[in-house]
Tab-separated table of C-alpha atoms and ligand atoms in Angstrom:
chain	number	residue	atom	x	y	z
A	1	UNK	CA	22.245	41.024	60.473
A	2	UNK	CA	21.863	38.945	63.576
A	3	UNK	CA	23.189	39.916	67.395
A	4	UNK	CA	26.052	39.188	67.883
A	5	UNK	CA	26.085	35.599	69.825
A	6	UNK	CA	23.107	35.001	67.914
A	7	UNK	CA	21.928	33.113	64.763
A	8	UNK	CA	19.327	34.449	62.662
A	9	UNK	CA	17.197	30.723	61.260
A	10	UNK	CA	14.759	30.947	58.711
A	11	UNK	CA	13.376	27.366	58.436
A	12	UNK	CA	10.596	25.950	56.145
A	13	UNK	CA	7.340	24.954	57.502
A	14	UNK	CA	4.656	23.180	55.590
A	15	UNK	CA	4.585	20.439	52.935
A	16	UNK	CA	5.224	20.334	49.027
A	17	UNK	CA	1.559	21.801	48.654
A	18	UNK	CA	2.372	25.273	51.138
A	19	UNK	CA	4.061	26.720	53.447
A	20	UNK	CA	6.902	29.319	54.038
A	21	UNK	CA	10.022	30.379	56.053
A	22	UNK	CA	9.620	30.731	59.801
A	23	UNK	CA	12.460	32.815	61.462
A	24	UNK	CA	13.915	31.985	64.706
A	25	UNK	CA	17.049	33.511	66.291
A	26	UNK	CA	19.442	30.724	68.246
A	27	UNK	CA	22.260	31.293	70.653
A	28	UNK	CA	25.132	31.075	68.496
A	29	UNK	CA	27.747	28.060	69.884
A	30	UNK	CA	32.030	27.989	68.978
A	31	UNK	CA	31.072	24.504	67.998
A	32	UNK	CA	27.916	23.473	66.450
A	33	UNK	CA	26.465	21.765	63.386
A	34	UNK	CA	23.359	22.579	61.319
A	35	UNK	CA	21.253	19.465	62.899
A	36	UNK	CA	21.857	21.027	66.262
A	37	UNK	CA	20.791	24.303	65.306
A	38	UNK	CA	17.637	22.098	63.951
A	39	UNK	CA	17.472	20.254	67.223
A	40	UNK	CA	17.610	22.923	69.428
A	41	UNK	CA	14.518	25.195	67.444
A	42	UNK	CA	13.146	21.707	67.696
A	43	UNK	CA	13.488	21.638	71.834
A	44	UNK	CA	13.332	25.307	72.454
A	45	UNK	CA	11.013	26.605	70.181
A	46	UNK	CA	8.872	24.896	68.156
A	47	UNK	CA	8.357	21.446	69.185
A	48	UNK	CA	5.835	20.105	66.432
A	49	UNK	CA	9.081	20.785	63.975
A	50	UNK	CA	9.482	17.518	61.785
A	51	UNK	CA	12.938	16.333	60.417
A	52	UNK	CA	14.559	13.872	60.692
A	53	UNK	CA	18.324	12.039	62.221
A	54	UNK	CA	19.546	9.196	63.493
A	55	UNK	CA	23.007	8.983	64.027
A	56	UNK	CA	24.298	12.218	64.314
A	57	UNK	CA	27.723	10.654	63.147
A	58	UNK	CA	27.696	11.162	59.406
A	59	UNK	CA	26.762	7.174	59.238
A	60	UNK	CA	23.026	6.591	58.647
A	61	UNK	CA	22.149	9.382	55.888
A	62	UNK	CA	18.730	10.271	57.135
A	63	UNK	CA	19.758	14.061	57.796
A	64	UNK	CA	20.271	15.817	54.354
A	65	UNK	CA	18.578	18.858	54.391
A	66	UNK	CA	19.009	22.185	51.715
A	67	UNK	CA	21.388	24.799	53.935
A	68	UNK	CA	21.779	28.184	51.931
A	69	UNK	CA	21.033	26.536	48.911
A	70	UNK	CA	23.056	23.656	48.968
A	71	UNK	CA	21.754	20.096	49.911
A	72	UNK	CA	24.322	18.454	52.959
A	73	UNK	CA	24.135	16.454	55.789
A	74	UNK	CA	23.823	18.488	58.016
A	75	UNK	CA	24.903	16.289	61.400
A	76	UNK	CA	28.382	16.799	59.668
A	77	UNK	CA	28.098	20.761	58.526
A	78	UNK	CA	29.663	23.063	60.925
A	79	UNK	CA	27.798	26.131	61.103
A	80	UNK	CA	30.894	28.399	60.885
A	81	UNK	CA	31.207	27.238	57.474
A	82	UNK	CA	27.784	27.524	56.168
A	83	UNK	CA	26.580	30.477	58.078
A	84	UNK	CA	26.357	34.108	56.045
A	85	UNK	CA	26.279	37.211	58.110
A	86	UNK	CA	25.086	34.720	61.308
A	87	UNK	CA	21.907	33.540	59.104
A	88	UNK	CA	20.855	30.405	57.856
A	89	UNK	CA	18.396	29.056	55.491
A	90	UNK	CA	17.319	25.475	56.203
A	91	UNK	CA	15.354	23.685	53.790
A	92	UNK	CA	13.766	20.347	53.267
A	93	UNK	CA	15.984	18.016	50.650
A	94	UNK	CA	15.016	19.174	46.634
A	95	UNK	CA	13.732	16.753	44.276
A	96	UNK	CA	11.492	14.493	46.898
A	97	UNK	CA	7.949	15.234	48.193
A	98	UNK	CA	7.958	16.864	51.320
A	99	UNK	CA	6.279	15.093	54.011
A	100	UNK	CA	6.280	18.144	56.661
A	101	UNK	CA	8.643	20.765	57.178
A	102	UNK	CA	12.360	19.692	56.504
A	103	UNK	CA	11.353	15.973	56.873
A	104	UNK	CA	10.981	14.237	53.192
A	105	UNK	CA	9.888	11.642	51.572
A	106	UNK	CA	12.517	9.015	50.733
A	107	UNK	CA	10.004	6.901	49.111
A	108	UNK	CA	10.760	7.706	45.502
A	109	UNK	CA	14.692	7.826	45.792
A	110	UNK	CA	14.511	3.541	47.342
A	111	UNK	CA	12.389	3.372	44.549
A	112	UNK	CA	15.086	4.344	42.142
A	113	UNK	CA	17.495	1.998	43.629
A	114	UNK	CA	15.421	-1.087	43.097
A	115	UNK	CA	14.685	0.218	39.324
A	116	UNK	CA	18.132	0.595	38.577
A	117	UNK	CA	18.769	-3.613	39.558
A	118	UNK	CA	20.117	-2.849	42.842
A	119	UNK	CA	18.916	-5.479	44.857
A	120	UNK	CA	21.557	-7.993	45.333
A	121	UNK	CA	21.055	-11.872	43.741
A	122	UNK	CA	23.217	-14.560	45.053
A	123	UNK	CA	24.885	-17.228	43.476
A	124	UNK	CA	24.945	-18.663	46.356
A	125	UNK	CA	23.223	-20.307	50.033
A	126	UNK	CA	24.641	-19.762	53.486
A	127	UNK	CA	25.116	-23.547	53.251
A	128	UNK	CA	27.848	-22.643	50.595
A	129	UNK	CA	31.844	-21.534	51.399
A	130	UNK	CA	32.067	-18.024	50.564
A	131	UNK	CA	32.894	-16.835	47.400
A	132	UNK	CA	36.518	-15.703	47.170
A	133	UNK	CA	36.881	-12.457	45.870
A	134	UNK	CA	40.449	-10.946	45.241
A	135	UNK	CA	40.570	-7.401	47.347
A	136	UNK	CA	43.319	-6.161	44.095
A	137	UNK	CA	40.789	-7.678	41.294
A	138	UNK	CA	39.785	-4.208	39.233
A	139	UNK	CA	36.380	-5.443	39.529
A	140	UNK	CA	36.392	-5.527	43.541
A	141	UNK	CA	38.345	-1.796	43.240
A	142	UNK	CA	35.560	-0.225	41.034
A	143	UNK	CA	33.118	-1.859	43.277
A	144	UNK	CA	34.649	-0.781	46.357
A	145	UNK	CA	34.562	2.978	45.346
A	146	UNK	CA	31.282	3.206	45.718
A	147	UNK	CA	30.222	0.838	48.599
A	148	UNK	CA	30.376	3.529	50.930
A	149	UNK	CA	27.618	5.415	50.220
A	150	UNK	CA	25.121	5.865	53.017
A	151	UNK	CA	22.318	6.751	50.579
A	152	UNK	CA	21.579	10.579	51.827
A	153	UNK	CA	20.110	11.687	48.716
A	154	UNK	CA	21.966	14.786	48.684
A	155	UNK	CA	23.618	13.819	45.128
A	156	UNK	CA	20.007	13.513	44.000
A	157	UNK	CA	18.543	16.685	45.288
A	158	UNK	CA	22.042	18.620	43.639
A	159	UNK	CA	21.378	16.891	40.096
A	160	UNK	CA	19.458	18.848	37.702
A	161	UNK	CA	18.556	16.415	35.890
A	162	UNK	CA	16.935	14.802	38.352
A	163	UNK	CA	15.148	18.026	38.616
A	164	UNK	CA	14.218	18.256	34.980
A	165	UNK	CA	13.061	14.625	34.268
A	166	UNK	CA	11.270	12.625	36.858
A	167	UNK	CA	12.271	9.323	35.304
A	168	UNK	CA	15.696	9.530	35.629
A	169	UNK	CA	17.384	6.523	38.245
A	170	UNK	CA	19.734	9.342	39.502
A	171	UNK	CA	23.047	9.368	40.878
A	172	UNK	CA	23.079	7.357	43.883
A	173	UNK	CA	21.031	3.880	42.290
A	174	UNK	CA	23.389	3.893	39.049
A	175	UNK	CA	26.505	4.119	41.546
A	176	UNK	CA	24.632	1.456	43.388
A	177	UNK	CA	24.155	-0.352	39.684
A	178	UNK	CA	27.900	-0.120	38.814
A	179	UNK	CA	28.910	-1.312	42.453
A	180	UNK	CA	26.994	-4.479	41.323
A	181	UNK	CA	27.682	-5.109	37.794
A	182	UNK	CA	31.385	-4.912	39.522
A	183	UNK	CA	30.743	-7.740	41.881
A	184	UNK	CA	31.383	-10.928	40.665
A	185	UNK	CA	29.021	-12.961	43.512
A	186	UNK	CA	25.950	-10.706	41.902
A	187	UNK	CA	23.519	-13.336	40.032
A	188	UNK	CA	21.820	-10.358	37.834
A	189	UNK	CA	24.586	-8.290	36.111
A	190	UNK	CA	23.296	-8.506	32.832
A	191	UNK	CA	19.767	-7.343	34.156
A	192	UNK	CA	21.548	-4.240	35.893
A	193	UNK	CA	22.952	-3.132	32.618
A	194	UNK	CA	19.319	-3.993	31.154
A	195	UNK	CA	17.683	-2.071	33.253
A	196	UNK	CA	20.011	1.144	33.491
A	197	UNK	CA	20.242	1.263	29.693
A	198	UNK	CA	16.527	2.432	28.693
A	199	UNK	CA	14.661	5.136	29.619
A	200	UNK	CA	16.127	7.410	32.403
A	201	UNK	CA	18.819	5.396	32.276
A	202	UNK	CA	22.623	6.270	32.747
A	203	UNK	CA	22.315	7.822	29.270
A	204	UNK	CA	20.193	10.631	30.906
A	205	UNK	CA	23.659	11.902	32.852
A	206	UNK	CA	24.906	14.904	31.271
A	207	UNK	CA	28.221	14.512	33.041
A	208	UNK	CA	27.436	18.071	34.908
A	209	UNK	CA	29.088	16.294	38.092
A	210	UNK	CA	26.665	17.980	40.852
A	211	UNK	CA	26.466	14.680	42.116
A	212	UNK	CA	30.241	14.434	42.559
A	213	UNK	CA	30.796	18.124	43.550
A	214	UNK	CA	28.303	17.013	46.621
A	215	UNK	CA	28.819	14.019	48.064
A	216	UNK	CA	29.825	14.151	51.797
A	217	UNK	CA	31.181	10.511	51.640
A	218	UNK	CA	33.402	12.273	48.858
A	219	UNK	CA	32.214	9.270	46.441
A	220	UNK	CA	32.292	10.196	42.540
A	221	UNK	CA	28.879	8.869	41.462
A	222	UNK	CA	30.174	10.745	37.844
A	223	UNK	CA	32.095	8.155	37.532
A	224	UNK	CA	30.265	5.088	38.154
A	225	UNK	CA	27.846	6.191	35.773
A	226	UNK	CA	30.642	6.683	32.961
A	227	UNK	CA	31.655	3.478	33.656
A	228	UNK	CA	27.906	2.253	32.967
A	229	UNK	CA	27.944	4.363	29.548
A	230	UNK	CA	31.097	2.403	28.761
A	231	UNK	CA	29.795	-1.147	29.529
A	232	UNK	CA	26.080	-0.535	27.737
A	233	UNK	CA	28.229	1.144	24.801
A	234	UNK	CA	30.412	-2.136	24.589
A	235	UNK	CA	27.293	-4.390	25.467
A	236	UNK	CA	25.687	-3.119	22.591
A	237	UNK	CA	28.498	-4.192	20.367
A	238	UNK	CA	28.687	-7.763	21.896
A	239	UNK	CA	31.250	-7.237	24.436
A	240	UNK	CA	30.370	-9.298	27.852
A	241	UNK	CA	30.938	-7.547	31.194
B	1	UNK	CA	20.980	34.160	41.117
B	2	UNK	CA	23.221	31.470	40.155
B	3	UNK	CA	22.187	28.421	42.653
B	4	UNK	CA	24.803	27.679	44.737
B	5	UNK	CA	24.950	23.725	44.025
B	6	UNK	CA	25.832	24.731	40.639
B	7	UNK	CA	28.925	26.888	41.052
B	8	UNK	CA	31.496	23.828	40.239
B	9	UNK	CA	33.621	23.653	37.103
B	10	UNK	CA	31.696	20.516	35.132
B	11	UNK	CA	28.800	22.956	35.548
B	12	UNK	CA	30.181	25.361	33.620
B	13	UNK	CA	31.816	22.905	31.230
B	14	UNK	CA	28.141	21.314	30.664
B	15	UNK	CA	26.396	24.769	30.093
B	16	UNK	CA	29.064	26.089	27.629
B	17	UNK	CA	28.993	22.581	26.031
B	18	UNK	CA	25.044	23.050	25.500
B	19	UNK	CA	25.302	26.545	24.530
B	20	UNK	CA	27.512	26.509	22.328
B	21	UNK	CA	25.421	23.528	20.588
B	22	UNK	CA	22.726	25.440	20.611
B	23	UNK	CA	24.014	27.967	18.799
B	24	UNK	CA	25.992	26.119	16.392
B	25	UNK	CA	22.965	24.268	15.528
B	26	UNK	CA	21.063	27.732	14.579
B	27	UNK	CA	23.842	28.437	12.690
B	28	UNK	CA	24.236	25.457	10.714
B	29	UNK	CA	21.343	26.303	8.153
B	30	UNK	CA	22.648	29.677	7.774
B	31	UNK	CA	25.525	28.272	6.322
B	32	UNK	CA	24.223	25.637	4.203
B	33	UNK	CA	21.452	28.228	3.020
B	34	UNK	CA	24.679	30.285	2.143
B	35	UNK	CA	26.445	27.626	0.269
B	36	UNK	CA	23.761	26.985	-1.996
B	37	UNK	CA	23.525	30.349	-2.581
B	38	UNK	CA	27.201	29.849	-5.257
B	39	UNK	CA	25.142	27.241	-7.266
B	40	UNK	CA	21.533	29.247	-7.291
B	41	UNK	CA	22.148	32.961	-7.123
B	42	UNK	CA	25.674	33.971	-7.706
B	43	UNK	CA	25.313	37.367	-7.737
B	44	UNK	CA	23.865	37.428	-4.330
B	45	UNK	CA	26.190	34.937	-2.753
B	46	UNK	CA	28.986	38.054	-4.000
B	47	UNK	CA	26.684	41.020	-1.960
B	48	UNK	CA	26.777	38.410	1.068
B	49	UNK	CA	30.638	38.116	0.848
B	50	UNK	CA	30.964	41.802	0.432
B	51	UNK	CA	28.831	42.034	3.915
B	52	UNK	CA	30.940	39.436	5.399
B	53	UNK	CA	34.164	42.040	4.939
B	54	UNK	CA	32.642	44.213	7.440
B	55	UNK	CA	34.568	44.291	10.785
B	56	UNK	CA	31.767	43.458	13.165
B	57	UNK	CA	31.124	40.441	11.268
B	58	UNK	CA	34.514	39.532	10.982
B	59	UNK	CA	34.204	39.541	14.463
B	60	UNK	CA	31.529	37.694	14.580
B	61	UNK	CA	33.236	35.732	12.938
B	62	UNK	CA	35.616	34.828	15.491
B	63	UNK	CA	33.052	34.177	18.018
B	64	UNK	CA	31.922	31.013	15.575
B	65	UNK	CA	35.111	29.631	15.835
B	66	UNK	CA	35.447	30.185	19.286
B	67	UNK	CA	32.474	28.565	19.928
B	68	UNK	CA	33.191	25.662	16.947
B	69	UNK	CA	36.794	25.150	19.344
B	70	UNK	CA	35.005	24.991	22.816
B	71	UNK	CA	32.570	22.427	21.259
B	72	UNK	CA	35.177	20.332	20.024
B	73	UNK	CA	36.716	19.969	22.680
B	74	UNK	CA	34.140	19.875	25.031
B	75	UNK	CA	32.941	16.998	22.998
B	76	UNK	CA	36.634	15.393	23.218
B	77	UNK	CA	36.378	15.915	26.929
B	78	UNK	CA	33.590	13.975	27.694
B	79	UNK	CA	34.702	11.207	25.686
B	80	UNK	CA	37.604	11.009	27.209
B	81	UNK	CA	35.799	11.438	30.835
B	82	UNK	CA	33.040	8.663	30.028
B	83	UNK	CA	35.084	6.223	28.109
B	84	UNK	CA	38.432	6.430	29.408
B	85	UNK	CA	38.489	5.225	33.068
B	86	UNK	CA	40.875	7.351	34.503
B	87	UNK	CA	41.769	7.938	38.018
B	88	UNK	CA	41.934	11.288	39.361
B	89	UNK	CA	45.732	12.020	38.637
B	90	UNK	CA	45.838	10.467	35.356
B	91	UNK	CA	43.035	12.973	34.235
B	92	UNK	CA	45.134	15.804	35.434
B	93	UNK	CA	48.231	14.417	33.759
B	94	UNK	CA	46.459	14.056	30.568
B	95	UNK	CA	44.672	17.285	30.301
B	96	UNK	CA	48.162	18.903	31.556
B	97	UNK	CA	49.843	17.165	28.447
B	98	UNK	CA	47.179	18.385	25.872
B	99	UNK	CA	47.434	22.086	27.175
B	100	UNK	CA	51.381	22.140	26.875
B	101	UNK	CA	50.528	20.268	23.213
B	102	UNK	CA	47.836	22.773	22.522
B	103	UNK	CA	50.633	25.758	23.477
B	104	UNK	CA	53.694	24.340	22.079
B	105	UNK	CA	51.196	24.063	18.846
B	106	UNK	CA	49.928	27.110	19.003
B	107	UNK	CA	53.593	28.777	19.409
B	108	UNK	CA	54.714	27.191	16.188
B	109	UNK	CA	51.548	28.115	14.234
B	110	UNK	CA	52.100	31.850	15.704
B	111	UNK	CA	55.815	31.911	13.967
B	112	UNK	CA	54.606	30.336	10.853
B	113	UNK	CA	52.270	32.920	9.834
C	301	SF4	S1	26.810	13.854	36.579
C	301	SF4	FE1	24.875	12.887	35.995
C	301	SF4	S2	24.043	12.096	37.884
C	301	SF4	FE2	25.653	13.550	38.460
C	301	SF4	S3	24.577	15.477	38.776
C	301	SF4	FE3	25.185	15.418	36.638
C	301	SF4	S4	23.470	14.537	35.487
C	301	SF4	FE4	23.177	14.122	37.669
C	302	SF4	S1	26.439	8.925	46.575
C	302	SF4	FE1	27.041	10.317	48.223
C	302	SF4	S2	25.527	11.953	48.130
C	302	SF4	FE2	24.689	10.271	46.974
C	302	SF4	S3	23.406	9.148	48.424
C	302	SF4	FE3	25.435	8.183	48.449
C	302	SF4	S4	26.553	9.189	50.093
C	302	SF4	FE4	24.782	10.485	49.632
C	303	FES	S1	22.280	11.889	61.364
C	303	FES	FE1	23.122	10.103	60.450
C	303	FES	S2	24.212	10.928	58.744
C	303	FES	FE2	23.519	12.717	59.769
C-alpha cells in the first residue's frame, strides 16, 4: 500500500504491439480526478506521456481511458471513488488500437458511425424554412434520448461483443442510427435500417447492457438498439418506419 | 477474476441465459435418444427408468427444470426488453406484477398438492 498522502499509479506505456505498466507515486489531493492524476505524471514525471483531453468538463469525450478495469472518462472520475488501497491502474481505452500509451486510436469507432448510416441527409437547403418538428412527437422523444452522447467510446470498450467480433457497429453508432431513423428531417431512414440490419448489425447485441451500465452521459444505448431490433423485425414484415 | 465492467445484473442475466442454452441444448439429444428408446428397445428404456429413481438423479433432475424455468423466462425477458418499449418505471412495474403473479401462483399450486 501507498504512503499515506500518496497515490501509488501504475500506467501503461507502449502501443498495441508492447509495452507494460510503469509505476509512479503522486501526491494524493482532497479533490482530484483521474485526468489530473494523468496530467500531473504527464508535467512532473514523464513528459513524453501521450493521452489525450480537451475539455476537462465531461463535454468533448476525448478522455476515456480503462481505470481499475473499468473504461470512464476520466476528466469526470473522482479519484476517491476509483482509487483501491491509494492505487490506480490507468489504461488505454479496450477494443481500439493503441496509438501510444493511454492515447488511442479513434479511427475505427468514426468508422462505425458512418457504417451504421449516421451521417445526416437533409431534406432540405438553408434557402428553405426550417422543418417544424413537434418537441412532444414520440419520434423527437426517442430521438432526443440519445442526442447527448459525446461519443467517448467507453460503451464500446465495456461491450464484449465488441470484443469478440470486430464487425460489430457497436453501441454508440446504432444509438446514433436510432437517433436518426427517429428524426423526421433525416433523408436516409430506410438506408439506416438497411445498413444496421446485416452483418454486425443491431442483431449482434446480446442485450448484456455493458453499454448502458457505462455510459457517463447516463444514455441507454440498450435501448436504442432494441428499438432497432423492433423496427428491422417489423420492416421485414412490411411495416414502414 | 471477474472483470469489473461486467459485474451488472444484465450480465448475469445474459450469461445464465447462454448457459443454460448451452446446456439444454446438450441435453436435448439425450432425451430424444431416450424417447426412442420405448419404440426400439423396451426393455432398456425400463433399466433407464429404474436409474432415473435414484436420488442424485432425481436431483438432477431438478436442476433441468431449473434451468428449463430460467431459460424461459430469460427468453420472455428479452422479448419483452427488445420489443416492448418501455420506460424505466414501466419495466419495474411490470416485472413487479409478474413476481407477485408468479407468488400468488405458486402459493395456490403449493396448497393444491
Ligand atoms: S447491450 Fe449490446 S451494445 Fe450494449 S454492451 Fe451489450 S452487446 Fe454491446
Ligand atoms: S453512448 Fe455514452 S458511453 Fe457511448 S460514446 Fe456516447 S456518451 Fe460515450
Ligand atoms: S476532457 Fe472532455 S470529456 Fe473529459
Amino acid at each position: 500500500m501507498a504512503d499515506n498522502g500518496q497515490l501509488e499509479v501504475s500506467v501503461w506505456r507502449g502501443d498495441s504491439g508492447s509495452g507494460r505498466f510503469e509505476s509512479f507515486r503522486v501526491p494524493a489531493e482532497d479533490n482530484q480526478t483521474v485526468l489530473d492524476v494523468v496530467s500531473w505524471i504527464q508535467q512532473n514525471l514523464a513528459g513524453d506521456l501521450a493521452y489525450r483531453f480537451a475539455c476537462r468538463v465531461g463535454m468533448c469525450g476525448s478522455c476515456a481511458m480503462t481505470v481499475n478495469g473499468t473504461p470512464r472518462w476520466t476528466c469526470r472520475t473522482h479519484v476517491k471513488k476509483v482509487a483501491r488501497n491509494n492505487r490506480l491502474t490507468i489504461a488505454p481505452l479496450a477494443n481500439l488500437p493503441v496509438i501510444r500509451d493511454l492515447a488511442t486510436d479513434m479511427d475505427p469507432f468514426f468508422a462505425r458511425w458512418i457504417g451504421a448510416g449516421g451521417r445526416f441527409v437533409p431534406q432540405r437547403t438553408r434557402d428553405d424554412p426550417v422543418a417544424p418538428v413537434r418537441p412532444d412527437s414520440p419520434g423527437r422523444q426517442a430521438a432526443d434520448a440519445g442526442i447527448e452522447c459525446i461519443n467517448c467510446g467507453v460503451c464500446h470498450a465495456a461491450c464484449d461483443t465488441v470484443a469478440a467480433s470486430p464487425d460489430y457497429l457497436g453501441p454508440a453508432p446504432l444509438q446514433r442510427a436510432w437517433t436518426l431513423v427517429n428524426d423526421e428531417r433525416h433523408g436516409a431512414r430506410g438506408a439506416v435500417l438497411a445498413a444496421v440490419s446485416g452483418a454486425g448489425g443491431c442483431h449482434n447485441c446480446h442485450s448484456m447492457g455493458n453499454c448502458t451500465a457505462h455510459c457517463p452521459k447516463e444514455l441507454d444505448p440498450l435501448r436504442a438498439i432494441a428499438g432497432l431490433k423492433r423496427a428491422t423485425f417489423l420492416g421485414a414484415f412490411g411495416k414502414e418506419i | 477474476m471477474m472483470r469489473p465492467h461486467r459485474n451488472h445484473p444484465l450480465w448475469f442475466a445474459f450469461v445464465l441465459h447462454r448457459v443454460s442454452g448451452l446446456a439444454l441444448a446438450l441435453f436435448l439429444p439425450v432425451h430424444f435418444y431416450m424417447l426412442a428408446l420405448a419404440l426400439r428397445a423396451p426393455e432398456r428404456l425400463d433399466g433407464f427408468l429404474r436409474w432415473a429413481e435414484l436420488p442424485l438423479v432425481r436431483l438432477a433432475e431438478g436442476g433441468l427444470v431449473f434451468l428449463l424455468a430460467v431459460h424461459l423466462f430469460g427468453g420472455l425477458r428479452l422479448l419483452a426488453l427488445e420489443f416492448l418499449p418501455f420506460s424505466p418505471r414501466q419495466k419495474a412495474l411490470a416485472a413487479g406484477a409478474v413476481s407477485a403473479a408468479v407468488l400468488v401462483s405458486g402459493l395456490f399450486l403449493l396448497s393444491a398438492v
